Amino acid sequence: MKIAVCVKEVPDPTAEKRIDPDTKRLVRSGENTLNRYDRHAIEEAVRLREGAAPGAEIAVVLVAPASASRTVDKALAQGGDRSVHLADDGLSGSDIVATSRALAAVLARDSYDLIVFGQQGSDAECYVMASAVAERLARPCVTQVAALALDGSSLKVKRQVETGYETLEVSLPAVISVSDAINEPRYPSLPAIMGAKRKPHEVLSLADVGLAAGDVGVDGSRTHVSALSKPPTRGDSVKLEDDGTAAEKILAFLVERKVVA
Amino acid sequence: MEAALLTDAQRDVQDLVRTFAEGEIAPHAASWDREHHVPLDVIRRLGEIGLLGVIVPEEHGGSGLDYTSLCLVVEELARHDAGVSVAVAVHAGLCVAPLLRFGTPTQQAAFLPRLATGALLGAYALTEPDAGSDTASIRARAVRSQGGWRLDGTKTWITNGGFADLFVVFARTGGAGARGISAFVAERGVGLDSGKEIPKLGLHTSSTAEIVLDGFAVPTDGLVGTENEGLKVALATLDGGRITIAAQACGIARAALEIAVSYAQDRSAFGGPIARFQGVQFPIAEIAARLDGAWLMVLHAAALRDGGLPHAQAGARAKLVASRVAVDAADVAVQTLGGYGYSAEFPAERCYRDAKITELYEGTSQIQRLVIARSLLGDAARG
């Protein structure tokens, strides 16, 4: 079984997000790291590999600047067997349309039985990359998977929706995104972290995957950010200092608004 | 601050221990402290993910990293739980380290793989009821017996003493004084018993026990280093151990600083956050600056050790400075929180209780000053 886990490098989530007023893009020049939602995707792939026939492998796939090598190592330490890294200066400024095109081109080079995404990116909070890539690869797609089981050449999945759960069966090859409730990712061991650097790393250019500069980056994107503004502040918010009466005040607040009786 | 000074591998270690500590230790540290609970399961899990084998060479199942990496582990753990941090500091700095430097290939092959994974947890048994700073006066005896040695005596203040599986233990094999002491390594067995846990001001999540040696049999190949030259093993080990205790002190200080900063930003008085008062700002600023200095001293001492250079002086200086910063930082945290700082329902008082030990164990601050002064003043300092 061949599994691809698509991962993303994001700005350190403990640092404040900043947007460059000139480019209107998220500033990514600080500390970057592995998107935390992708750890659940890798963990689920590792569990599938553990239950699969010998020879199953997990490729970590990403579109990111060449400087993302530490993020690649983190993903491999988490359980990936090898990495496929599309790193090309021409990718800068890619939106979802362009990035999904690039990812699909990388993924199309191999015959993966299953392509797994985390539920979202913690930088732009985008949930749709799995669907976009599935569309380009003409594969079935299930998002927000909260539980899964491999059943021969298909996957039985429980999908988290607003009203509860859907139980679906999807034939392989397929694309899924997993919710962050699907598992508790294990801590990578220190030997695994050290060993990650020795795993196969494949670094590709746009030409390697058959794309031209105009297919990605700003030219290949379909969205343009015209302006950005902060949401209006909430004028009616109340901040309580707990002097021992906070619970009573909150209850009174909720009763007054008929939230509780 | 230190990111520019660390290698990728060191940053990887720091990331791992930070993630683990925030997920598995921080949520429980206050209740463990309250209940005097030694989280042995968590310490063993540190072994499972390789954090007890940081300095164990890869051929023995460890990660083969440097002492700086160990200091990063200890510092980060201490930020959340000083007791867990000292368990690791002693296991690696005082049990693994002397085996690496003085152990025979047989001893290394026998113990290091299990120490690396936490299958064996280590301790260091030097101090006795009447021999603390005056290590040359220990009275525990080792006499030759059939197949090895037989050890008798009492050790005290043994960190990890209540649960450790492997002991680096010192006993007298010759005459009185510094030259009659030998070092041994042996697994817990008949004749080695953990005595009472010592009630302490702080560090409630650490086991600090008496060890009673009553005919404890150590095989011939349990001797570490040369017979009657065990004090060299002891002191050389402590030269490195002090660096990890300095790292622990920095971790406690950082926790205290973070508590003070967070509270000063959130607490309102006289119409706004108390952070706008210089009386609150200046102590915090001073601690932040002193902590940077102490941490750089730790990294410097560790770098010297990693480079195979003399590090006794740098370690003593780092411990002297860092331990005082920890005590003062905890004091600032308590003072910043005011009455809440004195409350056991807030974390500042735990830092206050935990910080003091860093000025006491692995050489009191007076001993550190002695080491530094003798180095500077030579024979004139010995009177």
mmCIF file of N, CA and C in Angstrom, chain B residues 66-174:
data_model
loop_
_atom_site.group_PDB
_atom_site.id
_atom_site.type_symbol
_atom_site.label_atom_id
_atom_site.label_comp_id
_atom_site.label_asym_id
_atom_site.label_seq_id
_atom_site.Cartn_x
_atom_site.Cartn_y
_atom_site.Cartn_z
ATOM 1 N N ASP B 66 24.971 15.696 22.401
ATOM 2 C CA ASP B 66 25.947 16.295 23.314
ATOM 3 C C ASP B 66 25.316 16.707 24.646
ATOM 4 N N TYR B 67 26.188 17.222 25.499
ATOM 5 C CA TYR B 67 25.752 17.639 26.829
ATOM 6 C C TYR B 67 24.867 18.875 26.752
ATOM 7 N N THR B 68 25.096 19.710 25.752
ATOM 8 C CA THR B 68 24.227 20.875 25.550
ATOM 9 C C THR B 68 22.793 20.404 25.356
ATOM 10 N N SER B 69 22.618 19.339 24.574
ATOM 11 C CA SER B 69 21.267 18.818 24.354
ATOM 12 C C SER B 69 20.645 18.352 25.663
ATOM 13 N N LEU B 70 21.458 17.709 26.494
ATOM 14 C CA LEU B 70 20.939 17.276 27.795
ATOM 15 C C LEU B 70 20.491 18.485 28.617
ATOM 16 N N CYS B 71 21.277 19.542 28.575
ATOM 17 C CA CYS B 71 20.909 20.757 29.319
ATOM 18 C C CYS B 71 19.593 21.339 28.791
ATOM 19 N N LEU B 72 19.389 21.269 27.503
ATOM 20 C CA LEU B 72 18.129 21.765 26.930
ATOM 21 C C LEU B 72 16.945 20.942 27.458
ATOM 22 N N VAL B 73 17.150 19.635 27.565
ATOM 23 C CA VAL B 73 16.094 18.767 28.090
ATOM 24 C C VAL B 73 15.783 19.147 29.539
ATOM 25 N N VAL B 74 16.832 19.268 30.331
ATOM 26 C CA VAL B 74 16.640 19.548 31.763
ATOM 27 C C VAL B 74 15.983 20.918 31.961
ATOM 28 N N GLU B 75 16.447 21.900 31.205
ATOM 29 C CA GLU B 75 15.895 23.252 31.349
ATOM 30 C C GLU B 75 14.407 23.278 31.006
ATOM 31 N N GLU B 76 14.067 22.638 29.915
ATOM 32 C CA GLU B 76 12.676 22.661 29.465
ATOM 33 C C GLU B 76 11.773 21.891 30.438
ATOM 34 N N LEU B 77 12.246 20.774 30.943
ATOM 35 C CA LEU B 77 11.453 20.023 31.932
ATOM 36 C C LEU B 77 11.275 20.848 33.207
ATOM 37 N N ALA B 78 12.355 21.516 33.621
ATOM 38 C CA ALA B 78 12.300 22.285 34.867
ATOM 39 C C ALA B 78 11.313 23.438 34.766
ATOM 40 N N ARG B 79 11.090 23.910 33.575
ATOM 41 C CA ARG B 79 10.136 24.997 33.371
ATOM 42 C C ARG B 79 8.733 24.549 33.829
ATOM 43 N N HIS B 80 8.481 23.251 33.760
ATOM 44 C CA HIS B 80 7.157 22.746 34.129
ATOM 45 C C HIS B 80 7.174 21.942 35.422
ATOM 46 N N ASP B 81 8.250 21.221 35.669
ATOM 47 C CA ASP B 81 8.289 20.377 36.864
ATOM 48 C C ASP B 81 9.753 20.137 37.246
ATOM 49 N N ALA B 82 10.165 20.811 38.311
ATOM 50 C CA ALA B 82 11.568 20.725 38.719
ATOM 51 C C ALA B 82 11.937 19.315 39.154
ATOM 52 N N GLY B 83 10.982 18.587 39.737
ATOM 53 C CA GLY B 83 11.265 17.234 40.209
ATOM 54 C C GLY B 83 11.557 16.288 39.057
ATOM 55 N N VAL B 84 10.759 16.356 38.007
ATOM 56 C CA VAL B 84 11.005 15.510 36.834
ATOM 57 C C VAL B 84 12.352 15.879 36.216
ATOM 58 N N SER B 85 12.641 17.163 36.201
ATOM 59 C CA SER B 85 13.896 17.586 35.564
ATOM 60 C C SER B 85 15.113 17.046 36.299
ATOM 61 N N VAL B 86 15.058 17.009 37.613
ATOM 62 C CA VAL B 86 16.244 16.537 38.334
ATOM 63 C C VAL B 86 16.361 15.019 38.229
ATOM 64 N N ALA B 87 15.221 14.348 38.069
ATOM 65 C CA ALA B 87 15.299 12.899 37.842
ATOM 66 C C ALA B 87 16.114 12.617 36.585
ATOM 67 N N VAL B 88 15.881 13.403 35.538
ATOM 68 C CA VAL B 88 16.604 13.218 34.275
ATOM 69 C C VAL B 88 18.050 13.688 34.411
ATOM 70 N N ALA B 89 18.229 14.815 35.105
ATOM 71 C CA ALA B 89 19.588 15.349 35.286
ATOM 72 C C ALA B 89 20.477 14.340 35.991
ATOM 73 N N VAL B 90 19.938 13.694 37.008
ATOM 74 C CA VAL B 90 20.736 12.728 37.766
ATOM 75 C C VAL B 90 20.935 11.443 36.959
ATOM 76 N N HIS B 91 19.850 10.965 36.358
ATOM 77 C CA HIS B 91 19.945 9.739 35.555
ATOM 78 C C HIS B 91 21.041 9.871 34.501
ATOM 79 N N ALA B 92 20.989 10.984 33.754
ATOM 80 C CA ALA B 92 21.931 11.141 32.639
ATOM 81 C C ALA B 92 23.262 11.730 33.081
ATOM 82 N N GLY B 93 23.191 12.784 33.888
ATOM 83 C CA GLY B 93 24.413 13.518 34.230
ATOM 84 C C GLY B 93 25.273 12.811 35.268
ATOM 85 N N LEU B 94 24.634 12.041 36.157
ATOM 86 C CA LEU B 94 25.390 11.442 37.249
ATOM 87 C C LEU B 94 25.467 9.916 37.176
ATOM 88 N N CYS B 95 24.701 9.307 36.278
ATOM 89 C CA CYS B 95 24.794 7.845 36.164
ATOM 90 C C CYS B 95 25.311 7.454 34.771
ATOM 91 N N VAL B 96 24.656 7.980 33.728
ATOM 92 C CA VAL B 96 25.137 7.684 32.369
ATOM 93 C C VAL B 96 26.534 8.294 32.154
ATOM 94 N N ALA B 97 26.685 9.550 32.541
ATOM 95 C CA ALA B 97 27.933 10.268 32.226
ATOM 96 C C ALA B 97 29.185 9.604 32.803
ATOM 97 N N PRO B 98 29.194 9.215 34.096
ATOM 98 C CA PRO B 98 30.411 8.551 34.580
ATOM 99 C C PRO B 98 30.666 7.196 33.922
ATOM 100 N N LEU B 99 29.589 6.503 33.513
ATOM 101 C CA LEU B 99 29.809 5.236 32.802
ATOM 102 C C LEU B 99 30.444 5.495 31.437
ATOM 103 N N LEU B 100 30.030 6.590 30.809
ATOM 104 C CA LEU B 100 30.621 6.933 29.510
ATOM 105 C C LEU B 100 32.099 7.266 29.655
ATOM 106 N N ARG B 101 32.420 7.977 30.712
ATOM 107 C CA ARG B 101 33.808 8.449 30.850
ATOM 108 C C ARG B 101 34.716 7.424 31.529
ATOM 109 N N PHE B 102 34.205 6.757 32.552
ATOM 110 C CA PHE B 102 35.076 5.877 33.346
ATOM 111 C C PHE B 102 34.719 4.397 33.228
ATOM 112 N N GLY B 103 33.538 4.091 32.678
ATOM 113 C CA GLY B 103 33.086 2.705 32.654
ATOM 114 C C GLY B 103 33.885 1.848 31.689
ATOM 115 N N THR B 104 33.935 0.559 31.985
ATOM 116 C CA THR B 104 34.610 -0.374 31.073
ATOM 117 C C THR B 104 33.671 -0.680 29.910
ATOM 118 N N PRO B 105 34.205 -1.178 28.790
ATOM 119 C CA PRO B 105 33.319 -1.573 27.685
ATOM 120 C C PRO B 105 32.244 -2.557 28.128
ATOM 121 N N THR B 106 32.591 -3.442 29.054
ATOM 122 C CA THR B 106 31.606 -4.410 29.550
ATOM 123 C C THR B 106 30.487 -3.705 30.304
ATOM 124 N N GLN B 107 30.874 -2.780 31.163
ATOM 125 C CA GLN B 107 29.855 -2.023 31.907
ATOM 126 C C GLN B 107 28.985 -1.218 30.954
ATOM 127 N N GLN B 108 29.605 -0.586 29.973
ATOM 128 C CA GLN B 108 28.839 0.233 29.027
ATOM 129 C C GLN B 108 27.850 -0.626 28.247
ATOM 130 N N ALA B 109 28.316 -1.782 27.798
ATOM 131 C CA ALA B 109 27.428 -2.661 27.020
ATOM 132 C C ALA B 109 26.305 -3.210 27.891
ATOM 133 N N ALA B 110 26.613 -3.418 29.161
ATOM 134 C CA ALA B 110 25.606 -4.011 30.049
ATOM 135 C C ALA B 110 24.523 -3.015 30.436
ATOM 136 N N PHE B 111 24.902 -1.767 30.628
ATOM 137 C CA PHE B 111 23.945 -0.828 31.225
ATOM 138 C C PHE B 111 23.440 0.272 30.290
ATOM 139 N N LEU B 112 24.288 0.757 29.395
ATOM 140 C CA LEU B 112 23.884 1.943 28.614
ATOM 141 C C LEU B 112 22.636 1.715 27.761
ATOM 142 N N PRO B 113 22.499 0.576 27.091
ATOM 143 C CA PRO B 113 21.276 0.408 26.276
ATOM 144 C C PRO B 113 20.002 0.495 27.113
ATOM 145 N N ARG B 114 20.043 -0.057 28.311
ATOM 146 C CA ARG B 114 18.850 -0.013 29.160
ATOM 147 C C ARG B 114 18.673 1.361 29.813
ATOM 148 N N LEU B 115 19.779 2.040 30.084
ATOM 149 C CA LEU B 115 19.662 3.408 30.602
ATOM 150 C C LEU B 115 19.095 4.337 29.526
ATOM 151 N N ALA B 116 19.438 4.061 28.271
ATOM 152 C CA ALA B 116 18.987 4.924 27.171
ATOM 153 C C ALA B 116 17.474 4.882 27.014
ATOM 154 N N THR B 117 16.872 3.738 27.266
ATOM 155 C CA THR B 117 15.425 3.604 27.056
ATOM 156 C C THR B 117 14.619 3.791 28.331
ATOM 157 N N GLY B 118 15.296 3.916 29.454
ATOM 158 C CA GLY B 118 14.570 4.026 30.719
ATOM 159 C C GLY B 118 14.222 2.669 31.308
ATOM 160 N N ALA B 119 14.679 1.581 30.667
ATOM 161 C CA ALA B 119 14.467 0.262 31.272
ATOM 162 C C ALA B 119 15.204 0.206 32.607
ATOM 163 N N LEU B 120 16.310 0.915 32.681
ATOM 164 C CA LEU B 120 16.998 1.134 33.958
ATOM 165 C C LEU B 120 16.977 2.629 34.243
ATOM 166 N N LEU B 121 16.621 2.988 35.460
ATOM 167 C CA LEU B 121 16.720 4.388 35.870
ATOM 168 C C LEU B 121 17.876 4.507 36.855
ATOM 169 N N GLY B 122 18.669 5.542 36.674
ATOM 170 C CA GLY B 122 19.922 5.634 37.408
ATOM 171 C C GLY B 122 19.908 6.591 38.580
ATOM 172 N N ALA B 123 20.829 6.348 39.501
ATOM 173 C CA ALA B 123 21.029 7.237 40.649
ATOM 174 C C ALA B 123 22.524 7.295 40.965
ATOM 175 N N TYR B 124 22.868 8.195 41.857
ATOM 176 C CA TYR B 124 24.262 8.474 42.179
ATOM 177 C C TYR B 124 24.342 8.574 43.698
ATOM 178 N N ALA B 125 25.000 7.630 44.321
ATOM 179 C CA ALA B 125 24.973 7.555 45.773
ATOM 180 C C ALA B 125 26.340 7.900 46.347
ATOM 181 N N LEU B 126 26.490 9.172 46.669
ATOM 182 C CA LEU B 126 27.747 9.656 47.239
ATOM 183 C C LEU B 126 27.525 10.172 48.672
ATOM 184 N N THR B 127 26.557 11.075 48.820
ATOM 185 C CA THR B 127 26.361 11.766 50.095
ATOM 186 C C THR B 127 25.985 10.805 51.215
ATOM 187 N N GLU B 128 26.498 11.092 52.406
ATOM 188 C CA GLU B 128 26.157 10.318 53.601
ATOM 189 C C GLU B 128 25.705 11.278 54.699
ATOM 190 N N PRO B 129 25.107 10.739 55.734
ATOM 191 C CA PRO B 129 24.617 11.621 56.806
ATOM 192 C C PRO B 129 25.702 12.564 57.343
ATOM 193 N N ASP B 130 26.952 12.084 57.384
ATOM 194 C CA ASP B 130 28.020 12.937 57.912
ATOM 195 C C ASP B 130 29.026 13.337 56.843
ATOM 196 N N ALA B 131 28.643 13.205 55.590
ATOM 197 C CA ALA B 131 29.562 13.579 54.505
ATOM 198 C C ALA B 131 28.758 14.146 53.344
ATOM 199 N N GLY B 132 28.603 15.468 53.361
ATOM 200 C CA GLY B 132 27.916 16.156 52.271
ATOM 201 C C GLY B 132 28.948 16.875 51.430
ATOM 202 N N SER B 133 29.166 18.142 51.755
ATOM 203 C CA SER B 133 30.201 18.896 51.041
ATOM 204 C C SER B 133 31.585 18.274 51.262
ATOM 205 N N ASP B 134 31.764 17.670 52.416
ATOM 206 C CA ASP B 134 33.046 17.037 52.750
ATOM 207 C C ASP B 134 33.034 15.589 52.249
ATOM 208 N N THR B 135 33.084 15.449 50.932
ATOM 209 C CA THR B 135 32.902 14.122 50.330
ATOM 210 C C THR B 135 34.010 13.148 50.703
ATOM 211 N N ALA B 136 35.194 13.665 51.002
ATOM 212 C CA ALA B 136 36.329 12.776 51.276
ATOM 213 C C ALA B 136 36.166 12.025 52.582
ATOM 214 N N SER B 137 35.140 12.375 53.360
ATOM 215 C CA SER B 137 35.001 11.722 54.669
ATOM 216 C C SER B 137 33.906 10.653 54.670
ATOM 217 N N ILE B 138 33.508 10.161 53.507
ATOM 218 C CA ILE B 138 32.455 9.141 53.506
ATOM 219 C C ILE B 138 32.913 7.893 54.261
ATOM 220 N N ARG B 139 31.930 7.191 54.859
ATOM 221 C CA ARG B 139 32.257 6.058 55.725
ATOM 222 C C ARG B 139 31.761 4.718 55.204
ATOM 223 N N ALA B 140 30.883 4.730 54.229
ATOM 224 C CA ALA B 140 30.433 3.438 53.672
ATOM 225 C C ALA B 140 31.661 2.659 53.236
ATOM 226 N N ARG B 141 31.650 1.329 53.496
ATOM 227 C CA ARG B 141 32.853 0.542 53.214
ATOM 228 C C ARG B 141 32.573 -0.511 52.158
ATOM 229 N N ALA B 142 33.583 -0.764 51.356
ATOM 230 C CA ALA B 142 33.525 -1.891 50.421
ATOM 231 C C ALA B 142 34.699 -2.799 50.736
ATOM 232 N N VAL B 143 34.415 -4.052 51.008
ATOM 233 C CA VAL B 143 35.507 -5.007 51.278
ATOM 234 C C VAL B 143 35.437 -6.124 50.248
ATOM 235 N N ARG B 144 36.570 -6.632 49.904
ATOM 236 C CA ARG B 144 36.613 -7.710 48.919
ATOM 237 C C ARG B 144 35.934 -8.945 49.490
ATOM 238 N N SER B 145 35.188 -9.609 48.659
ATOM 239 C CA SER B 145 34.560 -10.862 49.060
ATOM 240 C C SER B 145 34.663 -11.798 47.868
ATOM 241 N N GLN B 146 34.174 -12.997 48.045
ATOM 242 C CA GLN B 146 34.267 -13.946 46.947
ATOM 243 C C GLN B 146 33.444 -13.427 45.763
ATOM 244 N N GLY B 147 34.081 -13.276 44.631
ATOM 245 C CA GLY B 147 33.366 -12.830 43.429
ATOM 246 C C GLY B 147 33.175 -11.341 43.320
ATOM 247 N N GLY B 148 33.763 -10.586 44.229
ATOM 248 C CA GLY B 148 33.613 -9.147 44.076
ATOM 249 C C GLY B 148 33.791 -8.361 45.344
ATOM 250 N N TRP B 149 32.774 -7.552 45.664
ATOM 251 C CA TRP B 149 32.846 -6.643 46.792
ATOM 252 C C TRP B 149 31.561 -6.758 47.611
ATOM 253 N N ARG B 150 31.698 -6.391 48.865
ATOM 254 C CA ARG B 150 30.539 -6.346 49.741
ATOM 255 C C ARG B 150 30.502 -4.950 50.356
ATOM 256 N N LEU B 151 29.359 -4.266 50.139
ATOM 257 C CA LEU B 151 29.239 -2.864 50.556
ATOM 258 C C LEU B 151 28.302 -2.734 51.760
ATOM 259 N N ASP B 152 28.737 -1.923 52.714
ATOM 260 C CA ASP B 152 27.924 -1.630 53.894
ATOM 261 C C ASP B 152 27.994 -0.141 54.203
ATOM 262 N N GLY B 153 26.880 0.420 54.613
ATOM 263 C CA GLY B 153 26.862 1.829 54.992
ATOM 264 C C GLY B 153 25.514 2.451 54.668
ATOM 265 N N THR B 154 25.432 3.743 54.898
ATOM 266 C CA THR B 154 24.171 4.462 54.648
ATOM 267 C C THR B 154 24.437 5.693 53.792
ATOM 268 N N LYS B 155 23.657 5.822 52.760
ATOM 269 C CA LYS B 155 23.713 7.006 51.900
ATOM 270 C C LYS B 155 22.449 7.816 52.129
ATOM 271 N N THR B 156 22.535 9.099 51.911
ATOM 272 C CA THR B 156 21.335 9.918 52.100
ATOM 273 C C THR B 156 21.254 11.003 51.026
ATOM 274 N N TRP B 157 20.091 11.604 50.917
ATOM 275 C CA TRP B 157 19.831 12.631 49.893
ATOM 276 C C TRP B 157 20.056 12.074 48.480
ATOM 277 N N ILE B 158 19.664 10.818 48.293
ATOM 278 C CA ILE B 158 19.900 10.202 46.987
ATOM 279 C C ILE B 158 18.702 10.455 46.063
ATOM 280 N N THR B 159 18.908 11.329 45.100
ATOM 281 C CA THR B 159 17.860 11.628 44.117
ATOM 282 C C THR B 159 17.583 10.374 43.290
ATOM 283 N N ASN B 160 16.317 10.098 43.072
ATOM 284 C CA ASN B 160 15.833 8.872 42.394
ATOM 285 C C ASN B 160 16.006 7.644 43.293
ATOM 286 N N GLY B 161 16.398 7.869 44.541
ATOM 287 C CA GLY B 161 16.737 6.752 45.433
ATOM 288 C C GLY B 161 15.590 5.796 45.690
ATOM 289 N N GLY B 162 14.363 6.294 45.632
ATOM 290 C CA GLY B 162 13.232 5.433 45.948
ATOM 291 C C GLY B 162 12.897 4.444 44.850
ATOM 292 N N PHE B 163 13.336 4.736 43.619
ATOM 293 C CA PHE B 163 12.932 3.859 42.519
ATOM 294 C C PHE B 163 14.069 3.431 41.598
ATOM 295 N N ALA B 164 15.243 4.025 41.742
ATOM 296 C CA ALA B 164 16.315 3.747 40.773
ATOM 297 C C ALA B 164 16.646 2.256 40.717
ATOM 298 N N ASP B 165 17.026 1.827 39.513
ATOM 299 C CA ASP B 165 17.389 0.423 39.298
ATOM 300 C C ASP B 165 18.902 0.230 39.294
ATOM 301 N N LEU B 166 19.617 1.311 38.979
ATOM 302 C CA LEU B 166 21.069 1.211 38.844
ATOM 303 C C LEU B 166 21.731 2.342 39.626
ATOM 304 N N PHE B 167 22.767 1.972 40.369
ATOM 305 C CA PHE B 167 23.401 2.962 41.239
ATOM 306 C C PHE B 167 24.888 3.081 40.924
ATOM 307 N N VAL B 168 25.333 4.327 40.785
ATOM 308 C CA VAL B 168 26.769 4.587 40.872
ATOM 309 C C VAL B 168 26.990 4.945 42.329
ATOM 310 N N VAL B 169 27.739 4.092 43.025
ATOM 311 C CA VAL B 169 27.825 4.233 44.483
ATOM 312 C C VAL B 169 29.295 4.287 44.909
ATOM 313 N N PHE B 170 29.549 5.090 45.910
ATOM 314 C CA PHE B 170 30.927 5.308 46.366
ATOM 315 C C PHE B 170 31.097 4.726 47.766
ATOM 316 N N ALA B 171 32.231 4.062 47.957
ATOM 317 C CA ALA B 171 32.499 3.458 49.274
ATOM 318 C C ALA B 171 34.003 3.423 49.505
ATOM 319 N N ARG B 172 34.324 3.335 50.767
ATOM 320 C CA ARG B 172 35.751 3.378 51.135
ATOM 321 C C ARG B 172 36.372 1.983 50.971
ATOM 322 N N THR B 173 37.453 1.944 50.202
ATOM 323 C CA THR B 173 38.171 0.676 49.990
ATOM 324 C C THR B 173 39.575 0.744 50.576
ATOM 325 N N GLY B 174 39.964 1.928 50.977
ATOM 326 C CA GLY B 174 41.303 2.093 51.526
ATOM 327 C C GLY B 174 41.250 2.854 52.844
#
